[in-house]
PDB file of C-alpha atoms in Angstrom:
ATOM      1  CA  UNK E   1       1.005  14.649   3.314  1.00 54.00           C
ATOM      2  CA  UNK E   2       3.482  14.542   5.694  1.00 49.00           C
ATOM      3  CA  UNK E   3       6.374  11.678   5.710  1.00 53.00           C
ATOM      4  CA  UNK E   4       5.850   8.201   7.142  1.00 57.00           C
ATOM      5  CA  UNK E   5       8.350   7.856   9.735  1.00 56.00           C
ATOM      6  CA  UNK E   6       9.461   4.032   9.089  1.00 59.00           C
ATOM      7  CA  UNK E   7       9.894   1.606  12.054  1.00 61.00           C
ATOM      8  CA  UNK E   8      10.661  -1.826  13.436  1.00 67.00           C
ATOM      9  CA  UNK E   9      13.220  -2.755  10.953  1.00 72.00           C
ATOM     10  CA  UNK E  10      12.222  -0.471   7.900  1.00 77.00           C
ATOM     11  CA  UNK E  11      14.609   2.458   6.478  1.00 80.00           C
ATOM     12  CA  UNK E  12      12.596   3.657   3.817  1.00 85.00           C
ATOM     13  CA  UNK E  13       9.153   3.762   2.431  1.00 88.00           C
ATOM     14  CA  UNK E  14       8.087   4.492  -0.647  1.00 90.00           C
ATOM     15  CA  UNK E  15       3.860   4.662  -1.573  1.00 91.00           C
ATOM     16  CA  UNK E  16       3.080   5.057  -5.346  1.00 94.00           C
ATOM     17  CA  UNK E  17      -0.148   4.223  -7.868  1.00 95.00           C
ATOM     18  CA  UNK E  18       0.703   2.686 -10.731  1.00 94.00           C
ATOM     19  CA  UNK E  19      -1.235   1.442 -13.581  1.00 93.00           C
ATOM     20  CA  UNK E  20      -2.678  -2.473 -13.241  1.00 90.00           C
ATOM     21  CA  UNK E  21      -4.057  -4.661 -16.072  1.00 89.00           C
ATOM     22  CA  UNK E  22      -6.748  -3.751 -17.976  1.00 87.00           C
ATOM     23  CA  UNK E  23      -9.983  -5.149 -17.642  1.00 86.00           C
ATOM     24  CA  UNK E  24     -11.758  -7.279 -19.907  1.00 87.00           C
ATOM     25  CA  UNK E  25     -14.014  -4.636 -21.106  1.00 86.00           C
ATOM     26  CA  UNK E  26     -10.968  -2.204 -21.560  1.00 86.00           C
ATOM     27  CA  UNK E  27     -11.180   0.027 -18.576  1.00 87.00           C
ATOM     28  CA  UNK E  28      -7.603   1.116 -17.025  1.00 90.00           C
ATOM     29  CA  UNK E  29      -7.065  -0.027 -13.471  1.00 91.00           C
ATOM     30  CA  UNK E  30      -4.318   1.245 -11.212  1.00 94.00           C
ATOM     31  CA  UNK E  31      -2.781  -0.438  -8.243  1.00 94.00           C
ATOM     32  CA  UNK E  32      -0.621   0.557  -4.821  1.00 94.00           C
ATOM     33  CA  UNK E  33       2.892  -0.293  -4.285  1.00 95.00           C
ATOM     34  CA  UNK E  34       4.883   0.401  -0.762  1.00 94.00           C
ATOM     35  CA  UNK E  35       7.700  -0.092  -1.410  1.00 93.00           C
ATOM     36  CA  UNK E  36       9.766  -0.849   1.831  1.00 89.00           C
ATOM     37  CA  UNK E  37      13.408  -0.716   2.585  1.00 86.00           C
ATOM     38  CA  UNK E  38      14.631  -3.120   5.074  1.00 81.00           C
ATOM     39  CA  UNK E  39      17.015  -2.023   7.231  1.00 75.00           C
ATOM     40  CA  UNK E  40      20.740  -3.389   6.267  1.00 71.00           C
ATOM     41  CA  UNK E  41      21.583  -4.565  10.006  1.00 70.00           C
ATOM     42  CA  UNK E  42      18.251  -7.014  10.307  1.00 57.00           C
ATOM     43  CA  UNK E  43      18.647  -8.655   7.206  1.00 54.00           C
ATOM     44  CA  UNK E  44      22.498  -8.547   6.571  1.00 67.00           C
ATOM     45  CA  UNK E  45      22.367  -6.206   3.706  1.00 75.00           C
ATOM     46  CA  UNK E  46      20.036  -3.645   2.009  1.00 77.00           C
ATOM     47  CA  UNK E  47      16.686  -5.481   0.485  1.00 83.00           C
ATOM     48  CA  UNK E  48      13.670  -3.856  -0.988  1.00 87.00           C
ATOM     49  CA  UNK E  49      10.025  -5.001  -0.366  1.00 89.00           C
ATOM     50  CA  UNK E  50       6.909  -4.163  -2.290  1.00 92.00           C
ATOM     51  CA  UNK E  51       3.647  -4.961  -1.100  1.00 93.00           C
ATOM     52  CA  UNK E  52       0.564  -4.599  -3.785  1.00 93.00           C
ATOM     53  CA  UNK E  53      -3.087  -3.697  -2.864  1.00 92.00           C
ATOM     54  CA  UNK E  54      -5.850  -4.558  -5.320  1.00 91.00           C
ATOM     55  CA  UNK E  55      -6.798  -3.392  -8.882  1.00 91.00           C
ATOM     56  CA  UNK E  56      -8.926  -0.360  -8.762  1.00 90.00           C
ATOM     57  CA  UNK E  57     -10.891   1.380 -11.220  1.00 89.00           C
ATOM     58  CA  UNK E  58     -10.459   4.298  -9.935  1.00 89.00           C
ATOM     59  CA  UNK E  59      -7.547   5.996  -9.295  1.00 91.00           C
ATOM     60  CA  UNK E  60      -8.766   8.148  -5.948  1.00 91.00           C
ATOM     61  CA  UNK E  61      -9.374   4.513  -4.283  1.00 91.00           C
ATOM     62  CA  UNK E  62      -5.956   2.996  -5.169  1.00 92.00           C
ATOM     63  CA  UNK E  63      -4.453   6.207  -4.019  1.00 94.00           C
ATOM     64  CA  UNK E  64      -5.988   5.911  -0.321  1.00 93.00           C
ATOM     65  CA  UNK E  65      -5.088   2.448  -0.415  1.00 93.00           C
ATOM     66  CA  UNK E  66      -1.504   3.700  -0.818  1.00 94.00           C
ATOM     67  CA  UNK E  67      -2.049   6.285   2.513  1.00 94.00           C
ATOM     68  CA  UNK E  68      -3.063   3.024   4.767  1.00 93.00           C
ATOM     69  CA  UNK E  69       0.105   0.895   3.649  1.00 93.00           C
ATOM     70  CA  UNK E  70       2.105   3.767   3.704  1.00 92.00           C
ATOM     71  CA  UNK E  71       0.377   4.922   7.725  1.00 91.00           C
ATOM     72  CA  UNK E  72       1.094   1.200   8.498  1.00 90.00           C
ATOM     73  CA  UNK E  73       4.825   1.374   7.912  1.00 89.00           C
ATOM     74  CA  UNK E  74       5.347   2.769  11.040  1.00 87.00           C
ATOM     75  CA  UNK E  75       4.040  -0.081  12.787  1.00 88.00           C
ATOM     76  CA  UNK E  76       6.443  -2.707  10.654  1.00 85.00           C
ATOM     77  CA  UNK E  77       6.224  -4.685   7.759  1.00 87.00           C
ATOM     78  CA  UNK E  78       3.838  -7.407   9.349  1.00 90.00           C
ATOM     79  CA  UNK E  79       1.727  -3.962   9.873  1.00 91.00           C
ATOM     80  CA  UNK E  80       1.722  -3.189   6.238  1.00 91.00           C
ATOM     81  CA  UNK E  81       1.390  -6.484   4.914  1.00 92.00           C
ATOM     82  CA  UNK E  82      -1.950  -7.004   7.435  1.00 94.00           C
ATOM     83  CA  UNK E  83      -3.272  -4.145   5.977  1.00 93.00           C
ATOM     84  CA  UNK E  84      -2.782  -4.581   2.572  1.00 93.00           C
ATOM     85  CA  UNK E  85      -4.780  -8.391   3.034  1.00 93.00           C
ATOM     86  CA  UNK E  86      -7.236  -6.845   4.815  1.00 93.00           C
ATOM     87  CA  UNK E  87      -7.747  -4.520   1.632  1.00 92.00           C
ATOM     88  CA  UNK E  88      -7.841  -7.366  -0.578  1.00 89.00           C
ATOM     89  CA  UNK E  89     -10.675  -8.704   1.619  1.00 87.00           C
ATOM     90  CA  UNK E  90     -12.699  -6.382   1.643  1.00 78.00           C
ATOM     91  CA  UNK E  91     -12.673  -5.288  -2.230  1.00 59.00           C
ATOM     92  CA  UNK E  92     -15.362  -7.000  -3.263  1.00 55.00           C
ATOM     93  CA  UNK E  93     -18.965  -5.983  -1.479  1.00 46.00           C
ATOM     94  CA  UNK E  94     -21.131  -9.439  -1.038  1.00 41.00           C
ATOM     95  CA  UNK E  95     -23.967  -7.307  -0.203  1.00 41.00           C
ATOM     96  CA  UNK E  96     -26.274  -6.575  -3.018  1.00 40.00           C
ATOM     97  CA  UNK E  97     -26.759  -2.796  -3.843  1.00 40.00           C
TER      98      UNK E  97
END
């Protein structure tokens, strides 16, 4: 992949999967973090932000979720944070299989 470059008041961007909770029945989830650093000037000194997508089974699926947050960065943090709801949204399919 080639590096995010960050925008609109972020320095630095990091995208990583990480293991979640486990589920009831046992099974491992993992979890993206962005983890954003704010640039020193807009908020008066250095601050880091980390914005969470949903548990996922598997690890593939948290892993994109991690490419969109971290493709979003250069758009801003409001960017990144839209796009990590609209993940959250649309986790869960309401449409039988």
């Amino acid at each position: 992949r080639a590096p995010v470059v960050p925008g609109n008041g972020i320095e630095t961007v990091e995208a990583k999967v990480v293991d979640a909770r486990t589920r009831h029945s046992g099974e491992q989830t993992y979890q993206a973090e962005i983890y954003l650093g704010l640039d020193a000037q807009a908020a008066g000194r250095q601050r880091t932000m980390c914005v969470r997508g949903p548990c996922r089974v598997d690890k593939s699926q948290a892993q994109a979720d991690a490419d969109k947050m971290e493709d979003a960065a250069k758009d801003g943090i409001k960017a990144v944070r839209e796009v990590a709801a609209e993940i959250k949204r649309t986790r869960i399919s309401t449409t039988p299989a």
